[in-house]
Short mmCIF file of C-alpha atoms in Angstrom, two decimals:
data_model
loop_
_atom_site.label_atom_id
_atom_site.label_comp_id
_atom_site.label_asym_id
_atom_site.label_seq_id
_atom_site.Cartn_x
_atom_site.Cartn_y
_atom_site.Cartn_z
CA MET A 1 114.21 104.60 73.52
CA SER A 2 116.66 107.04 72.04
CA SER A 3 119.05 109.06 74.15
CA SER A 4 116.89 112.16 73.69
CA GLY A 5 113.85 110.45 75.16
CA PRO A 6 110.85 108.40 74.06
CA THR A 7 109.09 109.02 70.78
CA ILE A 8 105.37 109.71 70.50
CA ALA A 9 104.77 106.12 69.35
CA GLN A 10 106.72 104.66 72.28
CA THR A 11 104.92 106.94 74.72
CA GLU A 12 101.55 105.87 73.31
CA ILE A 13 102.42 102.18 73.77
CA VAL A 14 103.35 102.69 77.43
CA ASN A 15 100.32 104.89 78.01
CA MET A 16 98.06 102.22 76.52
CA VAL A 17 99.43 98.99 77.99
CA LEU A 18 100.06 99.95 81.62
CA PRO A 19 96.68 101.60 82.35
CA LEU A 20 94.86 98.67 80.75
CA VAL A 21 96.74 96.24 83.01
CA ALA A 22 95.82 98.34 86.05
CA ILE A 23 92.16 98.47 84.96
CA ILE A 24 92.05 94.69 84.46
CA VAL A 25 93.59 94.06 87.89
CA THR A 26 91.08 96.42 89.53
CA THR A 27 88.17 94.78 87.72
CA PHE A 28 89.34 91.40 88.98
CA ARG A 29 89.60 92.78 92.52
CA LEU A 30 86.04 94.07 92.39
CA TYR A 31 84.87 90.73 90.96
CA CYS A 32 86.49 88.91 93.90
CA ARG A 33 84.82 91.19 96.42
CA VAL A 34 81.39 90.96 94.76
CA ARG A 35 81.72 87.19 94.57
CA GLN A 36 82.55 87.07 98.28
CA ARG A 37 79.85 89.66 99.09
CA ARG A 38 82.47 91.75 100.85
CA LEU A 39 82.35 95.10 99.05
CA TRP A 40 83.37 97.97 101.32
CA ILE A 41 84.65 101.55 101.26
CA ASP A 42 88.15 100.52 100.13
CA ASP A 43 86.59 98.89 97.06
CA LEU A 44 84.68 102.10 96.30
CA TRP A 45 87.89 104.13 96.25
CA ALA A 46 89.58 101.49 94.09
CA ALA A 47 86.66 101.72 91.65
CA LEU A 48 86.97 105.53 91.58
CA ALA A 49 90.69 105.20 90.86
CA MET A 50 89.89 102.84 88.00
CA ILE A 51 87.33 105.29 86.55
CA PHE A 52 89.86 108.12 86.69
CA THR A 53 92.46 105.83 85.08
CA LEU A 54 90.09 105.11 82.21
CA ALA A 55 89.37 108.84 81.82
CA LEU A 56 93.11 109.60 81.86
CA PHE A 57 93.71 106.87 79.29
CA ILE A 58 91.25 108.51 76.86
CA VAL A 59 92.27 112.12 77.49
CA ASP A 60 95.98 111.31 77.30
CA TRP A 61 95.48 109.67 73.89
CA LEU A 62 93.63 112.73 72.61
CA TYR A 63 96.36 114.99 74.01
CA LEU A 64 99.22 113.04 72.41
CA GLN A 65 97.71 111.80 69.15
CA ALA A 66 94.67 113.88 68.17
CA TYR A 67 95.56 117.30 69.55
CA GLU A 68 95.84 118.82 66.05
CA LYS A 69 92.12 118.28 65.54
CA PHE A 70 91.24 120.61 68.43
CA PRO A 71 91.43 124.40 68.81
CA GLN A 72 94.18 125.77 71.03
CA GLY A 73 91.87 126.30 73.99
CA ALA A 74 90.77 122.68 73.90
CA ARG A 75 94.40 121.53 73.80
CA VAL A 76 95.09 123.51 76.96
CA ALA A 77 92.01 121.96 78.58
CA LEU A 78 93.25 118.47 77.64
CA TYR A 79 96.57 119.15 79.36
CA TYR A 80 94.86 120.33 82.53
CA MET A 81 92.61 117.25 82.50
CA VAL A 82 95.66 114.99 82.22
CA CYS A 83 97.21 116.67 85.28
CA GLN A 84 94.04 116.50 87.37
CA PHE A 85 93.17 112.89 86.48
CA PHE A 86 96.75 111.92 87.34
CA SER A 87 96.39 113.30 90.89
CA ALA A 88 92.96 111.70 91.24
CA VAL A 89 94.26 108.20 90.45
CA ILE A 90 97.25 108.52 92.80
CA TRP A 91 95.26 109.68 95.83
CA CYS A 92 92.22 107.47 95.29
CA SER A 93 94.61 104.50 95.21
CA ARG A 94 96.26 105.59 98.44
CA ILE A 95 92.93 106.12 100.18
CA SER A 96 91.83 102.65 99.03
CA ILE A 97 94.93 101.10 100.65
CA LEU A 98 94.32 103.09 103.82
CA PHE A 99 90.74 101.84 104.13
CA THR A 100 91.94 98.28 103.50
CA VAL A 101 94.04 98.66 106.65
CA VAL A 102 91.10 100.30 108.46
CA ARG A 103 88.79 97.36 107.75
CA LEU A 104 91.32 94.99 109.34
CA THR A 105 91.81 97.13 112.45
CA VAL A 106 90.05 96.61 115.77
CA PRO A 107 87.51 99.39 116.50
CA GLY A 108 89.27 101.86 118.73
CA THR A 109 91.77 104.71 118.76
CA LEU A 110 94.02 103.41 115.96
CA ARG A 111 91.05 102.82 113.68
CA LYS A 112 89.81 106.38 114.28
CA ILE A 113 93.25 107.84 113.60
CA LEU A 114 93.55 105.94 110.32
CA THR A 115 90.06 107.05 109.31
CA TYR A 116 90.84 110.70 110.04
CA THR A 117 94.07 110.33 108.07
CA THR A 118 91.85 110.05 105.00
CA ILE A 119 90.98 113.72 105.46
CA ILE A 120 94.69 114.59 105.35
CA PHE A 121 95.04 112.62 102.11
CA VAL A 122 92.11 114.46 100.55
CA ILE A 123 93.57 117.82 101.59
CA ALA A 124 96.94 116.89 100.07
CA TRP A 125 95.18 115.87 96.87
CA ALA A 126 93.30 119.19 96.73
CA VAL A 127 96.43 121.28 97.42
CA LEU A 128 98.49 119.53 94.74
CA SER A 129 95.69 119.91 92.20
CA ALA A 130 95.31 123.61 92.99
CA GLN A 131 99.08 124.12 92.85
CA VAL A 132 99.12 122.99 89.21
CA TRP A 133 96.49 125.62 88.37
CA TRP A 134 98.18 128.59 90.03
CA THR A 135 101.65 127.58 88.79
CA CYS A 136 100.57 127.25 85.16
CA GLU A 137 98.28 130.27 85.16
CA SER A 138 101.04 132.51 86.55
CA GLU A 139 103.11 131.90 83.40
CA PRO A 140 100.63 131.39 80.52
CA GLY A 141 103.19 131.48 77.71
CA TRP A 142 103.10 127.67 77.40
CA LYS A 143 99.50 127.80 76.16
CA THR A 144 100.65 128.85 72.67
CA GLN A 145 102.68 125.67 72.07
CA PRO A 146 101.35 123.23 69.43
CA ARG A 147 101.03 120.61 72.18
CA PRO A 148 100.73 122.72 75.33
CA GLN A 149 102.73 121.53 78.35
CA CYS A 150 103.32 123.66 81.41
CA ASP A 151 106.74 123.75 83.05
CA LEU A 152 105.59 122.82 86.55
CA GLY A 153 108.97 123.55 88.00
CA ARG A 154 110.73 123.14 91.32
CA ASN A 155 107.92 123.96 93.75
CA VAL A 156 105.52 121.40 92.28
CA ALA A 157 108.21 118.72 92.23
CA ILE A 158 109.12 119.35 95.89
CA ALA A 159 105.46 119.32 96.95
CA GLN A 160 104.91 116.02 95.14
CA ILE A 161 107.97 114.44 96.75
CA ILE A 162 106.93 115.53 100.26
CA THR A 163 103.32 114.35 99.94
CA ASP A 164 104.28 111.11 98.17
CA VAL A 165 106.81 110.13 100.83
CA PHE A 166 104.43 111.16 103.63
CA GLY A 167 101.47 109.23 102.19
CA ASP A 168 103.39 106.08 101.33
CA THR A 169 105.17 106.04 104.70
CA ILE A 170 101.80 106.01 106.48
CA LEU A 171 100.59 103.18 104.26
CA ILE A 172 103.72 101.14 104.97
CA LEU A 173 103.80 101.72 108.74
CA ALA A 174 100.06 101.49 109.48
CA PRO A 175 99.85 97.66 109.24
CA PHE A 176 102.85 97.17 111.56
CA ARG A 177 100.89 97.86 114.74
CA LEU A 178 98.09 95.68 113.38
CA ILE A 179 100.43 92.71 112.98
CA TYR A 180 102.69 93.40 115.98
CA LYS A 181 100.24 92.17 118.61
CA VAL A 182 99.24 89.02 116.72
CA ARG A 183 100.81 85.75 117.77
CA LEU A 184 102.04 84.52 114.41
CA THR A 185 105.30 83.00 113.25
CA LYS A 186 107.93 85.36 111.92
CA ALA A 187 107.42 84.03 108.40
CA GLN A 188 103.66 84.68 108.54
CA LYS A 189 104.16 88.25 109.76
CA ILE A 190 106.67 88.93 107.01
CA ARG A 191 104.24 87.54 104.44
CA ILE A 192 101.47 89.93 105.52
CA LEU A 193 103.72 92.97 105.83
CA ALA A 194 105.28 92.29 102.43
CA ILE A 195 101.89 92.71 100.79
CA PHE A 196 101.27 96.11 102.36
CA SER A 197 104.88 97.24 101.96
CA THR A 198 104.50 97.24 98.17
CA SER A 199 103.51 100.89 98.67
CA ALA A 200 107.27 101.53 98.70
CA ILE A 201 107.28 100.74 94.99
CA THR A 202 105.01 103.71 94.29
CA THR A 203 107.39 105.96 96.27
CA ILE A 204 110.29 104.97 94.01
CA VAL A 205 108.24 105.56 90.85
CA SER A 206 106.90 108.88 92.15
CA LEU A 207 110.44 110.11 92.85
CA ALA A 208 111.37 109.36 89.23
CA HIS A 209 108.31 111.27 88.04
CA SER A 210 109.14 114.23 90.30
CA TYR A 211 112.65 114.31 88.84
CA TYR A 212 111.25 114.71 85.32
CA VAL A 213 108.85 117.39 86.56
CA LEU A 214 111.85 119.22 88.01
CA THR A 215 113.89 118.95 84.81
CA ASP A 216 111.03 119.67 82.37
CA GLY A 217 111.24 116.13 81.01
CA GLY A 218 108.66 116.48 78.23
CA LEU A 219 107.54 113.04 77.04
CA LYS A 220 109.69 111.41 79.73
CA GLU A 221 107.50 113.14 82.28
CA ALA A 222 104.38 111.84 80.54
CA VAL A 223 105.69 108.26 80.55
CA ALA A 224 106.78 108.49 84.20
CA ALA A 225 103.35 109.83 85.18
CA MET A 226 101.55 106.94 83.45
CA VAL A 227 103.87 104.41 85.06
CA GLU A 228 103.20 105.97 88.47
CA ILE A 229 99.40 105.89 88.22
CA SER A 230 99.42 102.32 86.88
CA VAL A 231 101.73 101.05 89.62
CA SER A 232 99.74 102.90 92.29
CA LEU A 233 96.47 101.30 91.21
CA ILE A 234 97.98 97.82 90.90
CA VAL A 235 99.54 98.13 94.37
CA ALA A 236 96.18 99.25 95.79
CA ASN A 237 94.69 95.97 94.59
CA SER A 238 97.62 93.72 95.53
CA SER A 239 96.39 92.71 99.00
CA VAL A 240 93.05 91.49 97.64
CA VAL A 241 94.37 89.84 94.47
CA VAL A 242 97.32 88.10 96.15
CA ALA A 243 95.10 86.86 98.98
CA PHE A 244 92.65 85.46 96.41
CA PHE A 245 95.29 83.43 94.59
CA LEU A 246 96.87 82.18 97.80
CA HIS A 247 93.40 81.14 98.94
CA MET A 248 92.92 79.21 95.69
CA SER A 249 96.30 77.55 96.19
CA ALA A 250 95.35 76.59 99.73
CA GLU A 251 92.11 75.00 98.54
CA ASP A 252 93.99 73.02 95.88
CA ASP A 253 96.45 71.70 98.45
CA ALA A 254 93.92 70.97 101.19
CA PRO A 255 92.88 67.31 101.76
CA SER A 256 89.37 66.28 102.67
CA PRO A 257 88.43 67.30 106.23
CA THR A 258 89.61 64.95 108.97
CA PRO A 259 89.22 65.04 112.74
CA SER A 260 92.90 65.94 113.04
CA ASN A 261 92.35 69.32 111.39
CA ILE A 262 92.13 71.96 114.10
CA THR A 263 91.16 75.60 113.75
CA SER A 264 92.73 77.98 116.23
CA ILE A 265 91.48 81.52 116.72
CA ILE A 266 94.05 84.07 117.74
CA THR A 267 92.90 87.51 118.76
CA PHE A 268 94.76 90.72 118.17
CA GLY A 269 94.17 93.92 120.05
CA SER A 270 93.49 94.36 123.73
CA ARG A 271 92.16 91.90 126.29
CA PRO A 272 88.89 90.38 125.02
CA MET A 273 85.77 92.12 126.28
CA ARG A 274 82.25 91.22 125.27
CA ARG A 275 80.42 94.38 124.26
CA LEU A 276 78.31 95.95 121.58
CA VAL A 277 80.44 97.79 119.03
CA ARG A 278 78.86 100.66 117.19
CA ASP A 279 81.30 101.35 114.38
CA PRO A 280 80.33 104.28 112.13
CA LEU A 281 82.07 102.51 109.26
CA ALA A 282 80.08 99.30 109.66
CA THR A 283 76.65 98.68 108.18
CA THR A 284 75.30 96.85 111.23
CA VAL A 285 75.67 96.79 115.02
CA ILE A 286 77.38 93.56 116.00
CA ASN A 287 78.02 91.76 119.27
CA VAL A 288 81.69 90.86 119.24
CA GLU A 289 84.49 89.94 121.59
CA THR A 290 87.36 91.05 119.37
CA THR A 291 88.63 90.99 115.83
CA THR A 292 90.31 87.71 115.04
CA ILE A 293 92.87 86.15 112.82
CA ARG A 294 92.13 82.53 112.09
CA LEU A 295 94.93 79.98 111.90
CA THR A 296 94.12 76.59 110.42
CA ASP A 297 96.63 73.87 111.11
CA LEU A 298 96.97 71.37 108.27
CA PRO A 299 99.71 69.04 109.55
CA GLU A 300 99.85 66.72 106.53
CA ILE A 301 100.52 69.26 103.78
CA ARG A 302 103.14 71.87 103.00
CA PRO A 303 102.72 75.45 104.19
CA SER A 304 99.81 77.10 102.51
CA ALA A 305 99.01 80.72 102.14
CA LEU A 306 97.51 83.93 103.28
CA LYS A 307 93.88 84.47 102.28
CA ASN A 308 90.83 86.49 103.09
CA GLY A 309 88.02 84.68 104.83
CA ASN A 310 84.30 85.37 104.76
CA THR A 311 84.80 88.18 107.26
CA ASP A 312 87.24 91.07 107.33
CA ASP A 313 89.90 88.86 108.88
CA PHE A 314 93.01 87.32 107.44
CA SER A 315 92.92 83.52 107.35
CA LEU A 316 96.32 81.93 107.54
CA HIS A 317 97.04 78.27 106.82
CA SER A 318 99.99 77.30 109.02
CA MET A 319 102.03 74.13 108.64
CA GLU A 320 104.10 74.62 111.78
CA GLY A 321 102.14 71.93 113.67
CA LYS A 322 99.53 72.29 116.38
CA LEU A 323 99.43 75.74 117.99
CA ALA A 324 99.29 75.77 121.75
CA GLY A 325 96.56 77.57 123.55
CA GLY A 326 94.99 79.69 120.65
#
């Protein structure tokens, strides 16, 4: 890129490659969940984010490359669509991550709090989308530009920074309580938390985008926005995709079953109580004692990996030797 910023051609390459990568990763995530028959609400939000990404991909190309073919009013509409689809991808991705944490949480107070947090995310999404409208409509002079682009200014940048940091902080901290009460090795806890902590990457990218919004970055702002939505969607799928590949690696390393292989079940949450759980997020009423994390000891092979099982639990293959007392 030149010192003055990216060219139209360079911007188009970034805006084509990154969204396609994010769409491919999301498609693979949905394939994994369908194959495992484990589709849930978090997958629905990931699918919505992918649809908005595809829509943004098309509209952004029209806005950058084919805008001369449209009347001025249509060019303005294309710009507004780019802004709104951008917000939709970001917040659908965050809500997908939030519901991924919800599905792994024991029914109770924490699960309800995380579920209600979704409403806060939706409100933030709505406010940011509306803010673009009233900011741009208050100073309509930009609509006469050959390629219309509103100067969103300081207030929009500050609002984006606040909501981005707030949302990503929740997504990073939410799994900590989930993992804290589980009896795992330090390495295993770090492995799980590292997957969810990738939300910090989107915070860094969003801060860069907000900077270009604040400084009227032009094409730099467009590139930063496309990087942010692509990273956000990829991060939303990381827990599922990484778990899938680690599961495949574990299956490749695993020997044929022997009597020495022991499966230990470690519960997380409060003291086990046998009761009927009516969870409004579940499709059935189930008789459970607690949510579990399964640890499979495979003493003759090297440490294997984190994976999703056939339920909404994490399955961890530990090579630390026999666990005492499950």
